[in-house]
Amino acid sequence: MTTSKDHIIKSYDSELARLTGEIVRMGELAAAQLEAAIDVVERRDDRAANRVVANDDAIDTLEQEIGHDVIRLLALRAPMAGDLRNVFTALRIASDIERIGDYAANVAKRSIPLSMVAPIAPTRGLGLLAKLAAAEVRDVLSAYARQDAEQGYQVWKRDAELDEAYTGYFRQLLTYMMEDPRNITPCTHLLFMAKNIERIGDHATNIAENLWYQVYGEPLDKQRDKRDLTSNPEMPRLGG
Amino acid sequence: MTTSKDHIIKSYDSELARLTGEIVRMGELAAAQLEAAIDVVERRDDRAANRVVANDDAIDTLEQEIGHDVIRLLALRAPMAGDLRNVFTALRIASDIERIGDYAANVAKRSIPLSMVAPIAPTRGLGLLAKLAAAEVRDVLSAYARQDAEQGYQVWKRDAELDEAYTGYFRQLLTYMMEDPRNITPCTHLLFMAKNIERIGDHATNIAENLWYQVYGEPLDKQRDKRDLTSNPEMPRLGG
């Protein structure tokens, strides 16, 4: 026989599962936006760039819907400690995905002035960064969908590769800028685009940290292997 | 005579007031961090820069405490619609302040390689941006503390000035980079520092939007006067 309590618990679980499903969909949209953005950069297609920028609204709307679902869940179910933790994690992950979408849209937006000023800018390195970042986003979401904190931790560790690739590309861009002043304007766009993609990796690691906290109830307290050296004093004095 | 219901309502209000107080303190810390960061850039004081970076932990800790307070408030009081809205707004504002703190720490961090490579980099423009951004943060917090959505909206509108100043400084840096390749590395640091400060202004406007929503229950739905032109196609083709 199904008691009333079972019924409430089951509804709560199914609402939480629905919330998780919405978040995974939102994340897939953000990863697809990043891939579309980099495709736009490589093809120099301004109309497609504007479509990517416009599509960011769909991600923002999904985040708002998730916020409303959370408020409804809290109001109707008044969940306690552990369940509250899940709900809060869901909110934080949705916020990370929303920012991943912003960064992807920003990459697409900057491709427009880039295509005007630089028909042959060095964009290949940017594509590589985007590939690494999109894979991080997809893998951490698949870990989240299965509540697999260990797989999330593998993504968290892998972000050091993206940071290294970013640092290498950054230095490459500096050499282009020094070679020819006409490269300076396009390369500053590429610097910002690369930084946006590096930040997407940071948000993928945030998601891994939140997943870890949700599963184990304690923070992923291992010192991050931080390899983005471009803002560190160790950075070589190119041009200095 | 005080009824039990009055007592609960009063406790809830006082807990909410405590939450607002914590957020305002957190915001003051973030504004002070930005001012300290820019002071460090101007004086080229690497030890002070490291202190600013280390102090960011205090802001992160405050955000975590606010998160815990919110969970406790939700669990003990199970607030309904309007009160839930206040609690969610508090969380979002705390998250914006946390990011303002991150950006301020990043400005301080980048001042270290800057002081190594460029004894006379053009930092005055950066100080002006920081002044505008810190004033936005302080003013929107004072509006939040008094629940004055209209004052928040004034800050929201003023952010266009910061965007304009950012665009001007960005163009100024491009000319320095074109004049002398030795300026390229320090100026890329300044570009990122300026972008960080411009983003701080965006978070101040987010706070104004959240305050508006909290007070009026509907979004601040006026089209933003967006003047950051550096990622727009209208940007002049300097160096192109």
Coordinates of N, CA and C in Angstrom, one line a residue, chain B residues 3-221:
Chain B
T3 N 1.2 37.8 20.1 CA 0.8 36.4 19.8 C 2.0 35.6 19.3
S4 N 1.9 34.3 19.2 CA 2.9 33.5 18.7 C 3.3 33.8 17.2
K5 N 2.2 34.1 16.5 CA 2.4 34.5 15.1 C 3.3 35.7 14.9
D6 N 3.0 36.7 15.7 CA 3.8 38.0 15.7 C 5.2 37.6 15.9
H7 N 5.4 36.7 16.9 CA 6.8 36.4 17.3 C 7.5 35.8 16.1
I8 N 6.8 34.8 15.4 CA 7.5 34.2 14.3 C 7.8 35.2 13.2
I9 N 6.8 36.1 12.9 CA 7.0 37.1 11.9 C 8.1 38.0 12.2
K10 N 8.2 38.4 13.5 CA 9.3 39.3 13.9 C 10.6 38.6 13.7
S11 N 10.7 37.4 14.1 CA 12.0 36.7 14.0 C 12.4 36.6 12.5
Y12 N 11.4 36.3 11.7 CA 11.7 36.2 10.3 C 12.3 37.5 9.7
D13 N 11.6 38.6 10.1 CA 12.0 39.9 9.7 C 13.4 40.2 10.2
S14 N 13.7 39.9 11.4 CA 15.0 40.2 12.0 C 16.1 39.3 11.3
E15 N 15.7 38.1 11.0 CA 16.7 37.3 10.3 C 17.0 37.8 8.9
L16 N 15.9 38.3 8.2 CA 16.1 38.9 6.9 C 16.9 40.2 7.0
A17 N 16.7 40.9 8.0 CA 17.5 42.2 8.2 C 19.0 41.8 8.5
R18 N 19.2 40.8 9.2 CA 20.6 40.3 9.5 C 21.3 39.9 8.1
L19 N 20.5 39.2 7.3 CA 21.0 38.8 6.0 C 21.4 40.0 5.1
T20 N 20.5 41.0 5.1 CA 20.7 42.2 4.4 C 22.0 42.9 4.9
G21 N 22.1 43.0 6.2 CA 23.3 43.6 6.8 C 24.6 42.8 6.4
E22 N 24.6 41.5 6.4 CA 25.7 40.7 5.9 C 26.1 41.0 4.5
I23 N 25.1 41.2 3.7 CA 25.3 41.4 2.2 C 25.9 42.8 2.1
V24 N 25.4 43.8 2.8 CA 26.0 45.1 2.7 C 27.4 45.1 3.1
R25 N 27.8 44.4 4.2 CA 29.1 44.4 4.7 C 30.0 43.7 3.6
M26 N 29.5 42.6 3.0 CA 30.3 41.9 2.0 C 30.5 42.9 0.8
G27 N 29.5 43.6 0.5 CA 29.7 44.6 -0.6 C 30.7 45.7 -0.3
E28 N 30.7 46.2 0.9 CA 31.7 47.2 1.3 C 33.1 46.6 1.2
L29 N 33.2 45.4 1.6 CA 34.5 44.7 1.5 C 35.0 44.7 0.0
A30 N 34.1 44.3 -0.8 CA 34.4 44.2 -2.3 C 34.8 45.6 -2.9
A31 N 34.0 46.6 -2.5 CA 34.4 48.0 -3.0 C 35.7 48.4 -2.5
A32 N 36.0 48.1 -1.2 CA 37.3 48.4 -0.6 C 38.4 47.6 -1.3
Q33 N 38.2 46.4 -1.7 CA 39.2 45.6 -2.4 C 39.5 46.2 -3.8
L34 N 38.5 46.7 -4.4 CA 38.7 47.4 -5.7 C 39.6 48.6 -5.6
E35 N 39.3 49.4 -4.5 CA 40.1 50.6 -4.3 C 41.5 50.3 -3.9
A36 N 41.7 49.2 -3.1 CA 43.0 48.8 -2.7 C 43.8 48.3 -3.9
A37 N 43.1 47.6 -4.8 CA 43.7 47.0 -6.0 C 44.2 48.1 -6.9
I38 N 43.5 49.2 -7.1 CA 43.9 50.3 -7.9 C 45.0 51.1 -7.3
D39 N 45.0 51.2 -6.0 CA 46.1 51.8 -5.3 C 47.4 51.1 -5.5
V40 N 47.3 49.7 -5.4 CA 48.4 48.9 -5.6 C 49.0 49.0 -7.1
V41 N 48.1 49.2 -8.0 CA 48.5 49.4 -9.4 C 49.3 50.7 -9.5
E42 N 48.8 51.7 -8.9 CA 49.4 53.0 -9.0 C 50.8 53.1 -8.3
R43 N 50.8 52.4 -7.1 CA 52.1 52.5 -6.3 C 53.0 51.3 -6.7
R44 N 52.6 50.4 -7.5 CA 53.4 49.2 -7.9 C 54.0 48.5 -6.7
D45 N 53.1 48.1 -5.8 CA 53.5 47.5 -4.5 C 53.1 46.0 -4.6
D46 N 54.0 45.2 -4.9 CA 53.7 43.8 -5.1 C 53.2 43.1 -3.8
R47 N 53.8 43.5 -2.7 CA 53.4 42.8 -1.4 C 51.9 43.2 -1.1
A48 N 51.6 44.5 -1.3 CA 50.2 44.9 -1.1 C 49.3 44.2 -2.1
A49 N 49.8 43.9 -3.3 CA 49.0 43.2 -4.3 C 48.6 41.8 -3.8
N50 N 49.6 41.2 -3.2 CA 49.4 39.8 -2.7 C 48.4 39.8 -1.5
R51 N 48.4 40.9 -0.7 CA 47.5 41.0 0.4 C 46.1 41.1 -0.2
V52 N 45.9 41.9 -1.2 CA 44.5 42.1 -1.8 C 44.1 40.7 -2.3
V53 N 44.9 40.0 -3.0 CA 44.6 38.7 -3.5 C 44.1 37.8 -2.4
A54 N 44.9 37.8 -1.3 CA 44.6 36.9 -0.2 C 43.3 37.3 0.5
N55 N 43.0 38.6 0.6 CA 41.8 39.1 1.2 C 40.5 38.7 0.5
D56 N 40.6 38.2 -0.7 CA 39.4 37.8 -1.4 C 38.8 36.6 -0.8
D57 N 39.6 35.8 -0.1 CA 39.0 34.7 0.7 C 38.0 35.1 1.7
A58 N 38.2 36.3 2.3 CA 37.2 36.8 3.3 C 35.8 37.0 2.6
I59 N 35.8 37.5 1.4 CA 34.6 37.7 0.7 C 33.9 36.4 0.3
D60 N 34.7 35.4 -0.1 CA 34.2 34.1 -0.5 C 33.6 33.4 0.8
T61 N 34.3 33.6 1.9 CA 33.7 33.0 3.2 C 32.4 33.7 3.5
L62 N 32.3 35.0 3.4 CA 31.1 35.7 3.7 C 29.9 35.1 2.8
E63 N 30.3 34.9 1.5 CA 29.2 34.4 0.6 C 28.7 33.0 1.1
Q64 N 29.7 32.2 1.5 CA 29.3 30.8 2.0 C 28.4 31.0 3.2
E65 N 28.8 31.9 4.1 CA 28.0 32.1 5.4 C 26.6 32.5 5.0
I66 N 26.5 33.4 4.0 CA 25.2 33.9 3.6 C 24.4 32.7 3.0
G67 N 25.0 31.9 2.3 CA 24.3 30.7 1.7 C 23.8 29.8 2.9
H68 N 24.6 29.6 3.9 CA 24.2 28.8 5.0 C 23.0 29.5 5.8
D69 N 23.1 30.8 6.0 CA 22.0 31.5 6.6 C 20.7 31.3 5.8
V70 N 20.8 31.4 4.5 CA 19.7 31.3 3.7 C 19.1 29.9 3.8
I71 N 19.9 28.8 3.8 CA 19.4 27.5 4.0 C 18.7 27.3 5.4
R72 N 19.3 27.9 6.4 CA 18.7 27.8 7.7 C 17.4 28.5 7.8
L73 N 17.4 29.7 7.2 CA 16.1 30.5 7.1 C 15.0 29.7 6.4
L74 N 15.4 29.1 5.3 CA 14.4 28.4 4.5 C 13.9 27.2 5.3
A75 N 14.8 26.5 5.9 CA 14.5 25.3 6.6 C 13.6 25.6 7.9
L76 N 13.9 26.6 8.6 CA 13.2 26.9 9.8 C 11.9 27.7 9.6
R77 N 11.9 28.5 8.6 CA 10.8 29.4 8.4 C 9.9 29.1 7.3
A78 N 10.4 28.3 6.3 CA 9.7 27.9 5.1 C 8.8 29.1 4.6
P79 N 9.5 30.2 4.2 CA 8.8 31.5 3.8 C 8.0 31.2 2.5
M80 N 7.0 32.0 2.3 CA 6.1 31.9 1.2 C 6.5 33.0 0.1
A81 N 5.7 33.0 -1.0 CA 6.0 33.8 -2.2 C 6.9 35.1 -2.0
G82 N 6.3 36.1 -1.4 CA 7.0 37.4 -1.4 C 8.3 37.3 -0.6
D83 N 8.3 36.6 0.6 CA 9.5 36.4 1.4 C 10.5 35.6 0.7
L84 N 10.1 34.5 0.0 CA 11.0 33.7 -0.8 C 11.8 34.6 -1.8
R85 N 11.0 35.5 -2.4 CA 11.6 36.4 -3.4 C 12.8 37.2 -2.8
N86 N 12.6 37.7 -1.6 CA 13.6 38.4 -0.9 C 14.8 37.6 -0.6
V87 N 14.6 36.3 -0.2 CA 15.7 35.4 0.1 C 16.5 35.1 -1.2
F88 N 15.8 34.9 -2.3 CA 16.5 34.6 -3.5 C 17.2 35.8 -4.0
T89 N 16.6 37.0 -3.9 CA 17.4 38.2 -4.3 C 18.6 38.3 -3.5
A90 N 18.6 38.0 -2.2 CA 19.8 38.1 -1.3 C 20.9 37.2 -1.9
L91 N 20.5 36.0 -2.2 CA 21.5 35.0 -2.8 C 22.1 35.5 -4.0
R92 N 21.3 36.0 -4.9 CA 21.8 36.5 -6.2 C 22.7 37.7 -6.0
I93 N 22.4 38.6 -5.1 CA 23.2 39.8 -4.9 C 24.5 39.4 -4.3
A94 N 24.5 38.4 -3.3 CA 25.7 37.9 -2.7 C 26.6 37.3 -3.8
S95 N 26.0 36.6 -4.8 CA 26.8 36.0 -5.9 C 27.4 37.1 -6.7
D96 N 26.7 38.2 -7.0 CA 27.3 39.3 -7.8 C 28.5 39.9 -7.0
I97 N 28.3 40.1 -5.7 CA 29.4 40.7 -4.9 C 30.6 39.8 -4.9
E98 N 30.4 38.5 -4.8 CA 31.5 37.6 -4.8 C 32.3 37.8 -6.1
R99 N 31.6 38.0 -7.2 CA 32.3 38.1 -8.5 C 33.0 39.5 -8.6
I100 N 32.4 40.5 -8.0 CA 33.1 41.8 -7.9 C 34.4 41.7 -7.2
G101 N 34.4 40.9 -6.1 CA 35.6 40.6 -5.3 C 36.6 39.9 -6.2
D102 N 36.2 38.9 -7.0 CA 37.1 38.2 -7.8 C 37.8 39.1 -8.8
Y103 N 37.0 40.0 -9.4 CA 37.5 40.9 -10.4 C 38.5 41.9 -9.8
A104 N 38.2 42.3 -8.6 CA 39.1 43.3 -7.9 C 40.5 42.5 -7.6
A105 N 40.4 41.3 -7.1 CA 41.6 40.5 -6.8 C 42.4 40.3 -8.1
N106 N 41.7 40.1 -9.2 CA 42.4 39.8 -10.5 C 43.1 41.1 -10.9
V107 N 42.5 42.2 -10.7 CA 43.2 43.5 -11.0 C 44.5 43.6 -10.2
A108 N 44.4 43.3 -8.9 CA 45.6 43.3 -8.1 C 46.7 42.3 -8.5
K109 N 46.2 41.1 -8.9 CA 47.1 40.0 -9.3 C 47.9 40.4 -10.6
R110 N 47.2 41.0 -11.5 CA 47.8 41.4 -12.8 C 48.8 42.6 -12.6
S111 N 48.7 43.3 -11.5 CA 49.6 44.5 -11.3 C 51.0 44.0 -11.1
I112 N 51.2 42.7 -10.7 CA 52.5 42.2 -10.4 C 53.3 42.0 -11.7
P113 N 52.8 41.3 -12.6 CA 53.6 41.2 -13.9 C 53.7 42.6 -14.6
L114 N 52.7 43.4 -14.4 CA 52.7 44.8 -15.0 C 53.9 45.6 -14.4
S115 N 54.1 45.5 -13.1 CA 55.2 46.3 -12.5 C 56.6 45.7 -12.9
M116 N 56.6 44.5 -13.3 CA 57.9 43.9 -13.8 C 58.3 44.4 -15.2
V117 N 57.2 44.5 -16.1 CA 57.5 44.8 -17.5 C 57.4 46.2 -17.8
A118 N 56.7 47.0 -17.1 CA 56.4 48.4 -17.5 C 56.4 49.4 -16.4
P119 N 57.6 50.0 -16.2 CA 57.6 51.0 -15.2 C 56.7 52.2 -15.4
I120 N 56.4 52.5 -16.7 CA 55.6 53.7 -17.0 C 54.4 53.4 -17.8
A121 N 53.7 52.3 -17.6 CA 52.5 52.0 -18.3 C 51.4 53.0 -18.1
P122 N 50.5 53.3 -19.0 CA 49.5 54.3 -18.9 C 48.3 53.8 -18.0
T123 N 48.5 53.9 -16.6 CA 47.6 53.4 -15.7 C 46.5 54.4 -15.2
R124 N 46.7 55.7 -15.6 CA 45.8 56.7 -15.1 C 44.4 56.4 -15.5
G125 N 44.2 56.0 -16.7 CA 42.8 55.7 -17.2 C 42.2 54.6 -16.4
L126 N 43.0 53.6 -16.0 CA 42.5 52.5 -15.3 C 42.0 53.0 -13.9
G127 N 42.7 53.9 -13.3 CA 42.3 54.5 -12.0 C 40.9 55.2 -12.1
L128 N 40.7 55.9 -13.2 CA 39.4 56.5 -13.4 C 38.3 55.5 -13.5
L129 N 38.5 54.5 -14.3 CA 37.5 53.4 -14.4 C 37.2 52.8 -13.1
A130 N 38.2 52.6 -12.3 CA 38.0 52.0 -11.0 C 37.2 52.9 -10.1
K131 N 37.5 54.2 -10.2 CA 36.7 55.1 -9.3 C 35.2 55.1 -9.7
L132 N 34.9 55.1 -11.0 CA 33.5 55.0 -11.4 C 32.9 53.7 -10.9
A133 N 33.6 52.6 -11.1 CA 33.1 51.3 -10.7 C 32.8 51.2 -9.2
A134 N 33.8 51.7 -8.4 CA 33.7 51.6 -6.9 C 32.5 52.4 -6.5
A135 N 32.3 53.6 -7.1 CA 31.2 54.5 -6.7 C 29.9 53.7 -7.0
E136 N 29.8 53.1 -8.2 CA 28.6 52.3 -8.5 C 28.3 51.3 -7.5
V137 N 29.3 50.5 -7.1 CA 29.1 49.4 -6.1 C 28.6 50.0 -4.8
R138 N 29.3 51.1 -4.3 CA 28.9 51.7 -3.0 C 27.5 52.2 -3.1
D139 N 27.1 52.9 -4.2 CA 25.8 53.5 -4.3 C 24.7 52.5 -4.4
V140 N 25.0 51.4 -5.1 CA 23.9 50.4 -5.3 C 23.7 49.7 -4.0
L141 N 24.8 49.5 -3.2 CA 24.6 48.9 -1.9 C 23.9 49.7 -0.9
S142 N 24.1 51.0 -1.0 CA 23.4 51.9 -0.1 C 21.9 51.9 -0.5
A143 N 21.6 51.8 -1.8 CA 20.3 51.7 -2.2 C 19.6 50.4 -1.7
Y144 N 20.4 49.3 -1.8 CA 19.9 48.0 -1.3 C 19.6 48.1 0.2
A145 N 20.5 48.7 0.9 CA 20.4 48.7 2.4 C 19.1 49.4 2.7
R146 N 18.7 50.5 2.0 CA 17.5 51.2 2.2 C 16.3 50.8 1.4
Q147 N 16.5 49.7 0.6 CA 15.4 49.2 -0.3 C 14.9 50.3 -1.2
D148 N 15.9 51.1 -1.7 CA 15.5 52.2 -2.6 C 15.7 51.8 -4.0
A149 N 14.7 51.3 -4.7 CA 14.9 50.7 -6.0 C 15.2 51.9 -7.0
E150 N 14.6 53.1 -6.7 CA 14.8 54.2 -7.7 C 16.3 54.6 -7.7
Q151 N 16.9 54.7 -6.5 CA 18.3 55.0 -6.4 C 19.1 54.0 -7.1
G152 N 18.7 52.7 -7.0 CA 19.4 51.6 -7.7 C 19.3 51.8 -9.2
Y153 N 18.2 52.3 -9.6 CA 18.0 52.5 -11.1 C 18.9 53.6 -11.6
Q154 N 19.1 54.6 -10.7 CA 20.1 55.7 -11.1 C 21.5 55.2 -11.4
V155 N 21.9 54.2 -10.5 CA 23.2 53.6 -10.6 C 23.2 52.8 -12.0
W156 N 22.1 52.1 -12.2 CA 22.0 51.2 -13.4 C 22.2 52.1 -14.6
K157 N 21.6 53.3 -14.6 CA 21.7 54.2 -15.8 C 23.1 54.7 -15.9
R158 N 23.8 55.0 -14.8 CA 25.1 55.6 -14.8 C 26.1 54.7 -15.3
D159 N 25.9 53.3 -15.3 CA 26.9 52.4 -15.8 C 27.3 52.7 -17.3
A160 N 26.4 53.4 -18.0 CA 26.8 53.7 -19.4 C 28.0 54.6 -19.5
E161 N 28.2 55.4 -18.4 CA 29.4 56.3 -18.4 C 30.7 55.4 -18.2
L162 N 30.6 54.4 -17.4 CA 31.7 53.5 -17.2 C 32.0 52.8 -18.5
D163 N 31.0 52.3 -19.2 CA 31.2 51.6 -20.5 C 31.9 52.5 -21.5
E164 N 31.5 53.8 -21.5 CA 32.1 54.8 -22.4 C 33.6 55.0 -22.0
A165 N 33.8 55.2 -20.8 CA 35.2 55.4 -20.3 C 36.1 54.2 -20.6
Y166 N 35.5 53.0 -20.5 CA 36.2 51.7 -20.8 C 36.6 51.7 -22.3
T167 N 35.6 52.0 -23.1 CA 35.8 52.0 -24.6 C 36.9 53.0 -25.0
G168 N 36.9 54.2 -24.3 CA 37.9 55.2 -24.6 C 39.3 54.7 -24.2
Y169 N 39.4 54.1 -23.0 CA 40.7 53.6 -22.5 C 41.2 52.5 -23.4
F170 N 40.3 51.6 -23.8 CA 40.7 50.5 -24.6 C 41.3 51.0 -25.9
R171 N 40.7 52.1 -26.5 CA 41.3 52.6 -27.8 C 42.6 53.3 -27.5
Q172 N 42.8 53.9 -26.3 CA 44.0 54.6 -26.0 C 45.1 53.5 -25.9
L173 N 44.8 52.4 -25.2 CA 45.8 51.3 -25.1 C 46.2 50.7 -26.4
L174 N 45.3 50.6 -27.4 CA 45.6 50.1 -28.7 C 46.7 51.1 -29.3
T175 N 46.5 52.4 -29.2 CA 47.5 53.3 -29.8 C 48.9 53.1 -29.2
Y176 N 48.9 52.9 -27.8 CA 50.2 52.7 -27.2 C 50.9 51.4 -27.8
M177 N 50.1 50.4 -28.0 CA 50.6 49.1 -28.5 C 51.1 49.3 -29.9
M178 N 50.5 50.1 -30.7 CA 50.9 50.3 -32.1 C 52.2 51.2 -32.1
E179 N 52.3 52.1 -31.2 CA 53.5 53.0 -31.2 C 54.8 52.2 -30.9
D180 N 54.7 51.2 -30.1 CA 56.0 50.6 -29.7 C 55.7 49.1 -29.2
P181 N 56.2 48.2 -29.9 CA 55.9 46.7 -29.6 C 56.3 46.4 -28.1
R182 N 57.2 47.2 -27.5 CA 57.5 46.9 -26.1 C 56.3 47.2 -25.2
N183 N 55.3 48.0 -25.7 CA 54.1 48.3 -24.9 C 53.1 47.1 -24.9
I184 N 53.3 46.2 -25.9 CA 52.2 45.2 -26.1 C 51.9 44.4 -24.9
T185 N 53.0 43.8 -24.3 CA 52.7 42.9 -23.1 C 52.1 43.7 -22.0
P186 N 52.7 44.8 -21.5 CA 52.0 45.5 -20.4 C 50.6 46.0 -20.8
C187 N 50.4 46.4 -22.0 CA 49.0 46.9 -22.4 C 48.0 45.7 -22.4
T188 N 48.4 44.5 -22.8 CA 47.4 43.4 -22.7 C 47.0 43.2 -21.3
H189 N 47.9 43.3 -20.3 CA 47.5 43.2 -18.9 C 46.5 44.3 -18.6
L190 N 46.8 45.5 -19.0 CA 45.9 46.7 -18.7 C 44.5 46.5 -19.4
L191 N 44.5 45.9 -20.6 CA 43.3 45.6 -21.3 C 42.4 44.7 -20.5
F192 N 43.0 43.6 -19.9 CA 42.2 42.7 -19.1 C 41.8 43.3 -17.8
M193 N 42.7 44.1 -17.2 CA 42.3 44.8 -16.0 C 41.1 45.7 -16.2
A194 N 41.2 46.5 -17.3 CA 40.1 47.4 -17.6 C 38.8 46.6 -17.8
K195 N 38.9 45.5 -18.5 CA 37.7 44.7 -18.8 C 37.1 44.2 -17.5
N196 N 38.0 43.8 -16.5 CA 37.5 43.3 -15.2 C 36.7 44.4 -14.5
I197 N 37.2 45.7 -14.6 CA 36.6 46.8 -14.0 C 35.2 47.1 -14.7
E198 N 35.2 47.0 -16.0 CA 34.0 47.2 -16.7 C 32.9 46.2 -16.3
R199 N 33.4 44.9 -16.1 CA 32.5 43.9 -15.6 C 32.0 44.1 -14.2
I200 N 32.8 44.8 -13.4 CA 32.3 45.1 -12.0 C 31.1 46.0 -12.1
G201 N 31.1 47.0 -13.1 CA 30.0 47.8 -13.3 C 28.7 47.0 -13.7
D202 N 28.9 46.0 -14.6 CA 27.8 45.1 -15.0 C 27.2 44.4 -13.8
H203 N 28.0 44.0 -12.8 CA 27.5 43.4 -11.6 C 26.7 44.4 -10.7
A204 N 27.2 45.6 -10.7 CA 26.5 46.6 -10.0 C 25.1 46.8 -10.6
T205 N 25.0 46.8 -11.9 CA 23.7 46.9 -12.5 C 22.8 45.7 -12.3
N206 N 23.5 44.5 -12.2 CA 22.7 43.3 -11.8 C 22.1 43.5 -10.4
I207 N 22.8 44.1 -9.5 CA 22.3 44.3 -8.1 C 21.1 45.2 -8.2
A208 N 21.3 46.3 -9.0 CA 20.2 47.2 -9.2 C 18.9 46.5 -9.7
E209 N 19.1 45.6 -10.7 CA 18.0 44.9 -11.3 C 17.3 44.0 -10.2
N210 N 18.2 43.3 -9.4 CA 17.6 42.4 -8.4 C 16.9 43.2 -7.3
L211 N 17.4 44.4 -7.0 CA 16.7 45.2 -6.0 C 15.4 45.7 -6.5
W212 N 15.4 46.1 -7.8 CA 14.1 46.5 -8.4 C 13.1 45.4 -8.4
Y213 N 13.5 44.2 -8.7 CA 12.6 43.0 -8.7 C 12.1 42.7 -7.3
Q214 N 13.0 42.9 -6.3 CA 12.6 42.6 -4.9 C 11.5 43.6 -4.5
V215 N 11.7 44.9 -4.8 CA 10.8 46.0 -4.4 C 9.5 45.9 -5.1
Y216 N 9.6 45.8 -6.5 CA 8.4 45.9 -7.3 C 7.8 44.6 -7.8
G217 N 8.5 43.5 -7.6 CA 8.0 42.2 -8.0 C 8.0 42.0 -9.5
E218 N 8.6 42.9 -10.2 CA 8.7 42.7 -11.7 C 10.0 43.2 -12.2
P219 N 10.5 42.6 -13.3 CA 11.9 42.9 -13.8 C 12.0 44.4 -14.2
L220 N 13.2 44.9 -14.1 CA 13.5 46.3 -14.6 C 13.6 46.2 -16.1
D221 N 12.5 46.3 -16.7 CA 12.4 45.9 -18.1 C 12.5 47.1 -19.1

